[in-house]
CSV table of C-alpha atoms in Angstrom, one decimal:
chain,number,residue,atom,x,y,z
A,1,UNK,CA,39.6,-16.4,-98.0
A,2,UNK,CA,39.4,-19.7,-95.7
A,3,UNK,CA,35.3,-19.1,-95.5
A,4,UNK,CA,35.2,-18.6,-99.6
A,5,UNK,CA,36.6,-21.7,-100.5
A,6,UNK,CA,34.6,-23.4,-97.9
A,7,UNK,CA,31.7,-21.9,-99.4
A,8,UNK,CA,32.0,-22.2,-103.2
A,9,UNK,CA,32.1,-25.6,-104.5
A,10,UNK,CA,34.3,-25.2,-107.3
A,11,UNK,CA,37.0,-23.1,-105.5
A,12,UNK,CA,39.7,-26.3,-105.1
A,13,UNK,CA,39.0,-27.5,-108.7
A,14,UNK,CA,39.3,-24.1,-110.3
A,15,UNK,CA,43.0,-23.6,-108.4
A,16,UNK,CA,44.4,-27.4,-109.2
A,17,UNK,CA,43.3,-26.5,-112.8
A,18,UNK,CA,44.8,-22.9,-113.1
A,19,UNK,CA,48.2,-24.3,-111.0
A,20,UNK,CA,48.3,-27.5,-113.6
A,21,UNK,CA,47.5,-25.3,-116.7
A,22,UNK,CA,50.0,-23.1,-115.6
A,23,UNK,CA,52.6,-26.0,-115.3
A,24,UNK,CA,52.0,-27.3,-119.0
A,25,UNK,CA,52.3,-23.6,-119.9
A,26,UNK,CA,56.2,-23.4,-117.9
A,27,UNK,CA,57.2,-26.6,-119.3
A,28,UNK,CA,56.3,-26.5,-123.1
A,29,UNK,CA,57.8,-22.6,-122.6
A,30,UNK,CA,61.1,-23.8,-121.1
A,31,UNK,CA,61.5,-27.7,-121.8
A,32,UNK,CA,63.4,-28.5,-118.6
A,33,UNK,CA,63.1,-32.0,-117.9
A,34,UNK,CA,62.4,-31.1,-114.2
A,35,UNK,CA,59.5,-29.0,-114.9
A,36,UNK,CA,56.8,-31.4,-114.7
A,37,UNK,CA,53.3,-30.0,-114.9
A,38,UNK,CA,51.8,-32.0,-112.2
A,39,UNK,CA,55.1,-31.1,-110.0
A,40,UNK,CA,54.8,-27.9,-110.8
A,41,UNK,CA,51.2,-27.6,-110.2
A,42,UNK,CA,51.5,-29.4,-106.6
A,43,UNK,CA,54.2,-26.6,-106.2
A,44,UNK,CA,52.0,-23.4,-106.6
A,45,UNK,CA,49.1,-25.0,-105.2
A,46,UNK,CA,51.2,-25.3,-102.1
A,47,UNK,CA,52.3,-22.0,-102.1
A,48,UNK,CA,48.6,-20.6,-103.1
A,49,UNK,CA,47.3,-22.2,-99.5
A,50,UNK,CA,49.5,-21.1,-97.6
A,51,UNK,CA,50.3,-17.5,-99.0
A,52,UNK,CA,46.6,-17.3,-98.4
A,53,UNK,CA,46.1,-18.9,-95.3
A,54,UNK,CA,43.9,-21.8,-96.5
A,55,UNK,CA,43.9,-25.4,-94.6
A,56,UNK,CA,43.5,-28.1,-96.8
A,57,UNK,CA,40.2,-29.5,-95.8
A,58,UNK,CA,38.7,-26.4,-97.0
A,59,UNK,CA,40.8,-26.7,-100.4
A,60,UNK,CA,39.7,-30.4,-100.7
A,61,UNK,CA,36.2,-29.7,-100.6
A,62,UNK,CA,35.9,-28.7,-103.7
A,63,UNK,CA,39.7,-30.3,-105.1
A,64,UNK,CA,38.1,-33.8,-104.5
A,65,UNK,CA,36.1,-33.7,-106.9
A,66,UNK,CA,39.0,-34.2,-109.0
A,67,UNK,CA,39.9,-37.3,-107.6
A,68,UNK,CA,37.2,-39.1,-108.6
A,69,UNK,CA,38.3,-38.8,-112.0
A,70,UNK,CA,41.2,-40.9,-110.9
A,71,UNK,CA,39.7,-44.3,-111.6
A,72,UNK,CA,37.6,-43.6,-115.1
A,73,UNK,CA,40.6,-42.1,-116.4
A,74,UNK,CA,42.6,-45.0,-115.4
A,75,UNK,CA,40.7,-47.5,-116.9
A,76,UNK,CA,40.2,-45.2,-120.2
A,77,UNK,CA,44.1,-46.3,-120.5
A,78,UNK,CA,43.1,-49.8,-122.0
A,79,UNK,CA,42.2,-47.9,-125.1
A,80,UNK,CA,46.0,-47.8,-126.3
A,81,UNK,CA,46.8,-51.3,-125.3
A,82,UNK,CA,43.5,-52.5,-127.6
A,83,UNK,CA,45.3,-51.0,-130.3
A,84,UNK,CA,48.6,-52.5,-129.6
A,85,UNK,CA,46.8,-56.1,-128.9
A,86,UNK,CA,48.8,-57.9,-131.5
A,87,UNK,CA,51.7,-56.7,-130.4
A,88,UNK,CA,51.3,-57.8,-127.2
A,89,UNK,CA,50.0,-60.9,-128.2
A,90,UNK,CA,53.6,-61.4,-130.2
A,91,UNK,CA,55.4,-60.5,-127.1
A,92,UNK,CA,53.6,-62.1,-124.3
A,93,UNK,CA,56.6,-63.8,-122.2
A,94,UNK,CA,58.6,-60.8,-122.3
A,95,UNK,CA,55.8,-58.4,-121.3
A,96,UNK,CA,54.9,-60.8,-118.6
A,97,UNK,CA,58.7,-61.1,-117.4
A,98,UNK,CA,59.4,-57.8,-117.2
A,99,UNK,CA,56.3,-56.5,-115.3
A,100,UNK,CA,56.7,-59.4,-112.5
A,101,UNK,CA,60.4,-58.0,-112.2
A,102,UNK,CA,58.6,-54.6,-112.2
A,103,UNK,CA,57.0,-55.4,-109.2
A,104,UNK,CA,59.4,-57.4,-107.4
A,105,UNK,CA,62.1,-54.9,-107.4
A,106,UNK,CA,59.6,-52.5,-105.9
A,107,UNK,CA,58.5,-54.6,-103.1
A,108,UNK,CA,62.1,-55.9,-102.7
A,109,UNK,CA,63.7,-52.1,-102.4
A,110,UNK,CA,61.1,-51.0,-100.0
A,111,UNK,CA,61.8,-53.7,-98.0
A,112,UNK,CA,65.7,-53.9,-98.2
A,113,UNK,CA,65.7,-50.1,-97.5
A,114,UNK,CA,62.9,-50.6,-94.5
A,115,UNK,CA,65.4,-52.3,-92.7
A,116,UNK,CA,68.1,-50.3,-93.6
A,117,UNK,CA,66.3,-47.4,-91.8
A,118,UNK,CA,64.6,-49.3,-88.8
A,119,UNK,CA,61.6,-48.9,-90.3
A,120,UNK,CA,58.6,-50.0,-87.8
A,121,UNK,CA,55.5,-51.9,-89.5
A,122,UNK,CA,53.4,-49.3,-90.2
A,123,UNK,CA,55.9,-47.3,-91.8
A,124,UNK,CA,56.9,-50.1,-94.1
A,125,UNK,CA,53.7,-51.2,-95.4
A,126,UNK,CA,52.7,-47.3,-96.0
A,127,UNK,CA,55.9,-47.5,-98.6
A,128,UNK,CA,54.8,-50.8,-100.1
A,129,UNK,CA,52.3,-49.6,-102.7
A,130,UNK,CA,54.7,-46.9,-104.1
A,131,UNK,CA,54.7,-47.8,-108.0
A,132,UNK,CA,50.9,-48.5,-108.6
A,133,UNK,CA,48.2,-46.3,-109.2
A,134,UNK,CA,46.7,-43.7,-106.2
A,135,UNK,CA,43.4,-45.8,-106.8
A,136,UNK,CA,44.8,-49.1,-106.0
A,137,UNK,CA,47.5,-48.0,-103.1
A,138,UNK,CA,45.0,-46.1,-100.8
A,139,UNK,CA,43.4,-49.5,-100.4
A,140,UNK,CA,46.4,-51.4,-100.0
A,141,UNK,CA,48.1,-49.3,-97.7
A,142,UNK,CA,44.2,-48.9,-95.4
A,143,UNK,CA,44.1,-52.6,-95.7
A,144,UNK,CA,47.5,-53.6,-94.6
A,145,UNK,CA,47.8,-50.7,-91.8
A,146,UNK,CA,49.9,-48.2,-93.0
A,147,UNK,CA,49.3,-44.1,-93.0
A,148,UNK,CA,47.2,-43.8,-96.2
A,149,UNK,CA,47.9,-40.1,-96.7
A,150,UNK,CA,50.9,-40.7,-96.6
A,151,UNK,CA,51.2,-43.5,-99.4
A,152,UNK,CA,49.2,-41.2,-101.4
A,153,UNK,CA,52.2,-38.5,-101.3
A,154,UNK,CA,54.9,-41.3,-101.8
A,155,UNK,CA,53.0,-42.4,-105.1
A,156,UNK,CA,52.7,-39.1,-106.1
A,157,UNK,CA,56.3,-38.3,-105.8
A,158,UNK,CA,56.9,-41.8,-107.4
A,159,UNK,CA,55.3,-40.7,-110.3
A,160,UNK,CA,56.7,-37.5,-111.0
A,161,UNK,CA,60.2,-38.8,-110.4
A,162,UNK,CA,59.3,-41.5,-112.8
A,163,UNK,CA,58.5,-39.0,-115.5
A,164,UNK,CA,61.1,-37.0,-115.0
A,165,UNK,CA,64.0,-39.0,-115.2
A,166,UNK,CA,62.4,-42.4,-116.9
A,167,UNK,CA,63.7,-41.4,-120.8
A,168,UNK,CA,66.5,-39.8,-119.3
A,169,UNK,CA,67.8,-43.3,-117.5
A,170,UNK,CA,66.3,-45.2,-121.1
A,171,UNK,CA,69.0,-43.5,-122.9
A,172,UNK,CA,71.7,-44.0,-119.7
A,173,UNK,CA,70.8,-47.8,-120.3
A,174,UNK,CA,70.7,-47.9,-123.8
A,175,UNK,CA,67.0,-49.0,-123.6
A,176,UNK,CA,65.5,-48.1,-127.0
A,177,UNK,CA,63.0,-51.6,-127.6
A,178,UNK,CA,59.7,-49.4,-126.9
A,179,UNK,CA,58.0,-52.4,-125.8
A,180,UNK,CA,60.3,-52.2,-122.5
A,181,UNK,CA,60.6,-48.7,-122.2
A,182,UNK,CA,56.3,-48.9,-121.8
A,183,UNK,CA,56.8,-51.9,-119.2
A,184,UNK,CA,59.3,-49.5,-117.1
A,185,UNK,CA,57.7,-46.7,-117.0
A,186,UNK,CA,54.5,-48.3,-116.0
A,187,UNK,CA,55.5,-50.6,-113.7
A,188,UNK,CA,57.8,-48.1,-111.7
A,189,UNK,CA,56.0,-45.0,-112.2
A,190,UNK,CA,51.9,-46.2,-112.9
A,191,UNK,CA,49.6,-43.0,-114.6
A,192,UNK,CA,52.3,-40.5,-114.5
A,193,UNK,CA,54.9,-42.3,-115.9
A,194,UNK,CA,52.3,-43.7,-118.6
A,195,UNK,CA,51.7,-39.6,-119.4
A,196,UNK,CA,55.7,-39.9,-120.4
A,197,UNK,CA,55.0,-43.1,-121.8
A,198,UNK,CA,52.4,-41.8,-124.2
A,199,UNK,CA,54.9,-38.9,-125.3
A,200,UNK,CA,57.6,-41.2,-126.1
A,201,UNK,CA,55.0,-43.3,-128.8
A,202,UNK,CA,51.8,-45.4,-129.4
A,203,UNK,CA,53.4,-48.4,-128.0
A,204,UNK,CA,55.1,-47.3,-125.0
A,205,UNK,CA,51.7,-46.0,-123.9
A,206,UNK,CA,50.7,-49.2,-124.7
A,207,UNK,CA,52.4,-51.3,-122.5
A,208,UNK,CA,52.9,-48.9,-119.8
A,209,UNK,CA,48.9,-48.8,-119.7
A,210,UNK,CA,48.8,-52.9,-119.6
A,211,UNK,CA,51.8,-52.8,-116.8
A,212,UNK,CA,49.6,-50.5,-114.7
A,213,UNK,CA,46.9,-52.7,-114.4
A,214,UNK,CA,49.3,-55.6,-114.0
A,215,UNK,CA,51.3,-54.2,-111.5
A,216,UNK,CA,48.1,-53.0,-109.8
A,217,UNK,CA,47.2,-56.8,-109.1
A,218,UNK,CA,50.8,-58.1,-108.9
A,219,UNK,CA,51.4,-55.7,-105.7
A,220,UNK,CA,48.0,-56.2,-104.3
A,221,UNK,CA,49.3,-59.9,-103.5
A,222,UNK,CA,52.7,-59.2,-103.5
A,223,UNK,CA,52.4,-56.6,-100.6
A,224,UNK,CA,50.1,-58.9,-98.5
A,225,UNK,CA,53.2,-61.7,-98.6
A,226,UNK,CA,55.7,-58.9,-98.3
A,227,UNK,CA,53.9,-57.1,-95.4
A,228,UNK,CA,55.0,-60.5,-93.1
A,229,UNK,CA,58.4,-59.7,-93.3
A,230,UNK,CA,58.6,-56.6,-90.7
């Protein structure tokens, strides 16, 4: 099984596809919060390897193919926010204000709970990049020292939580202005929280695509100040 994978050069894309699609199928079947496509799809994939004895550098050689997608679909989110430009014209300051408090409380959990746990550098600048997109993080986390693969994971996991429990914790909070729900979701939980984003309505997509990019930048200086602190 291990050599056939290695061999065909579709093999990785064809099961992340099948595992996904089978996710969207579970959770439009069931509606359970918790059943997240992508969660569920990292699930079975998961279980796929190992069930048939397959190492993931053979999976990835045809599954990264995939990830290169990552950045064009990305920046295909500034599509929603160009048809929500007035509106974020209108609301400038507030947009602003809450995407810089996006990405302070990130950087300012990771590092409160770094030194909670006697987190060593490496460790803590790995967490750093949490909220922002995979694209962005791997070359924060390479370029500050931490375990990349291991951000990667943490982001992912970020995400899904984000998108599981985002509207959930709107309607704890009483959050129901959809110009903020877009900011939280995107600033907390980058392209998988947009996904819920884009669920909830046009202009939550909207600004959870603009706080993406935002939050992108933000954390690329924010983490290079924040790194100094452990």
């Amino acid at each position: 099984m291990n050599d056939f994978i290695v061999n065909s050069a579709y093999a990785g894309v064809t099961i992340s596809l099948i595992s996904y699609a089978l996710g969207v199928y579970l959770k439009k079947k069931f509606k359970y919060g918790f059943l997240n496509p992508l969660l569920l799809s990292i699930v079975i994939t998961m279980v796929v390897l190992l069930g048939s004895g397959v190492d993931y550098e053979a999976y990835n050689q045809g599954a990264k193919y995939l990830s290169w997608l990552l950045t064009p679909a990305t920046v295909c989110l500034a599509i929603p926010l160009y048809e929500q430009f007035e509106l974020l014209k209108a609301n400038f300051r507030a947009v602003a204000a809450g995407i810089v408090s996006g990405v302070l409380t990130s950087l300012v959990t990771v590092l409160v709970l770094s030194m909670l746990f006697g987190f060593h550098h490496q460790e803590y600048v790995t967490l750093l990049p949490k909220s922002i997109t995979t694209a962005i993080g791997m070359g924060v986390s390479e370029e500050l020292g931490g375990y990349v693969t291991i951000t990667v994971a943490v982001i992912v996991i970020t995400g899904v939580l984000g998108n599981i429990f985002g509207e959930m914790l709107c309607k704890i909070f009483r959050i129901q202005e959809p110009i903020s729900r877009g900011i939280a979701l995107g600033s907390s939980a980058h392209a998988i929280g947009t996904a819920k984003a884009m669920e909830l309505g046009e202009i939550e997509g909207a600004m959870s695509s603009l706080s993406i990019a935002v939050a992108g930048i933000l954390t690329v200086a924010g983490a290079s100040i924040f790194a100094s602190f452990i």
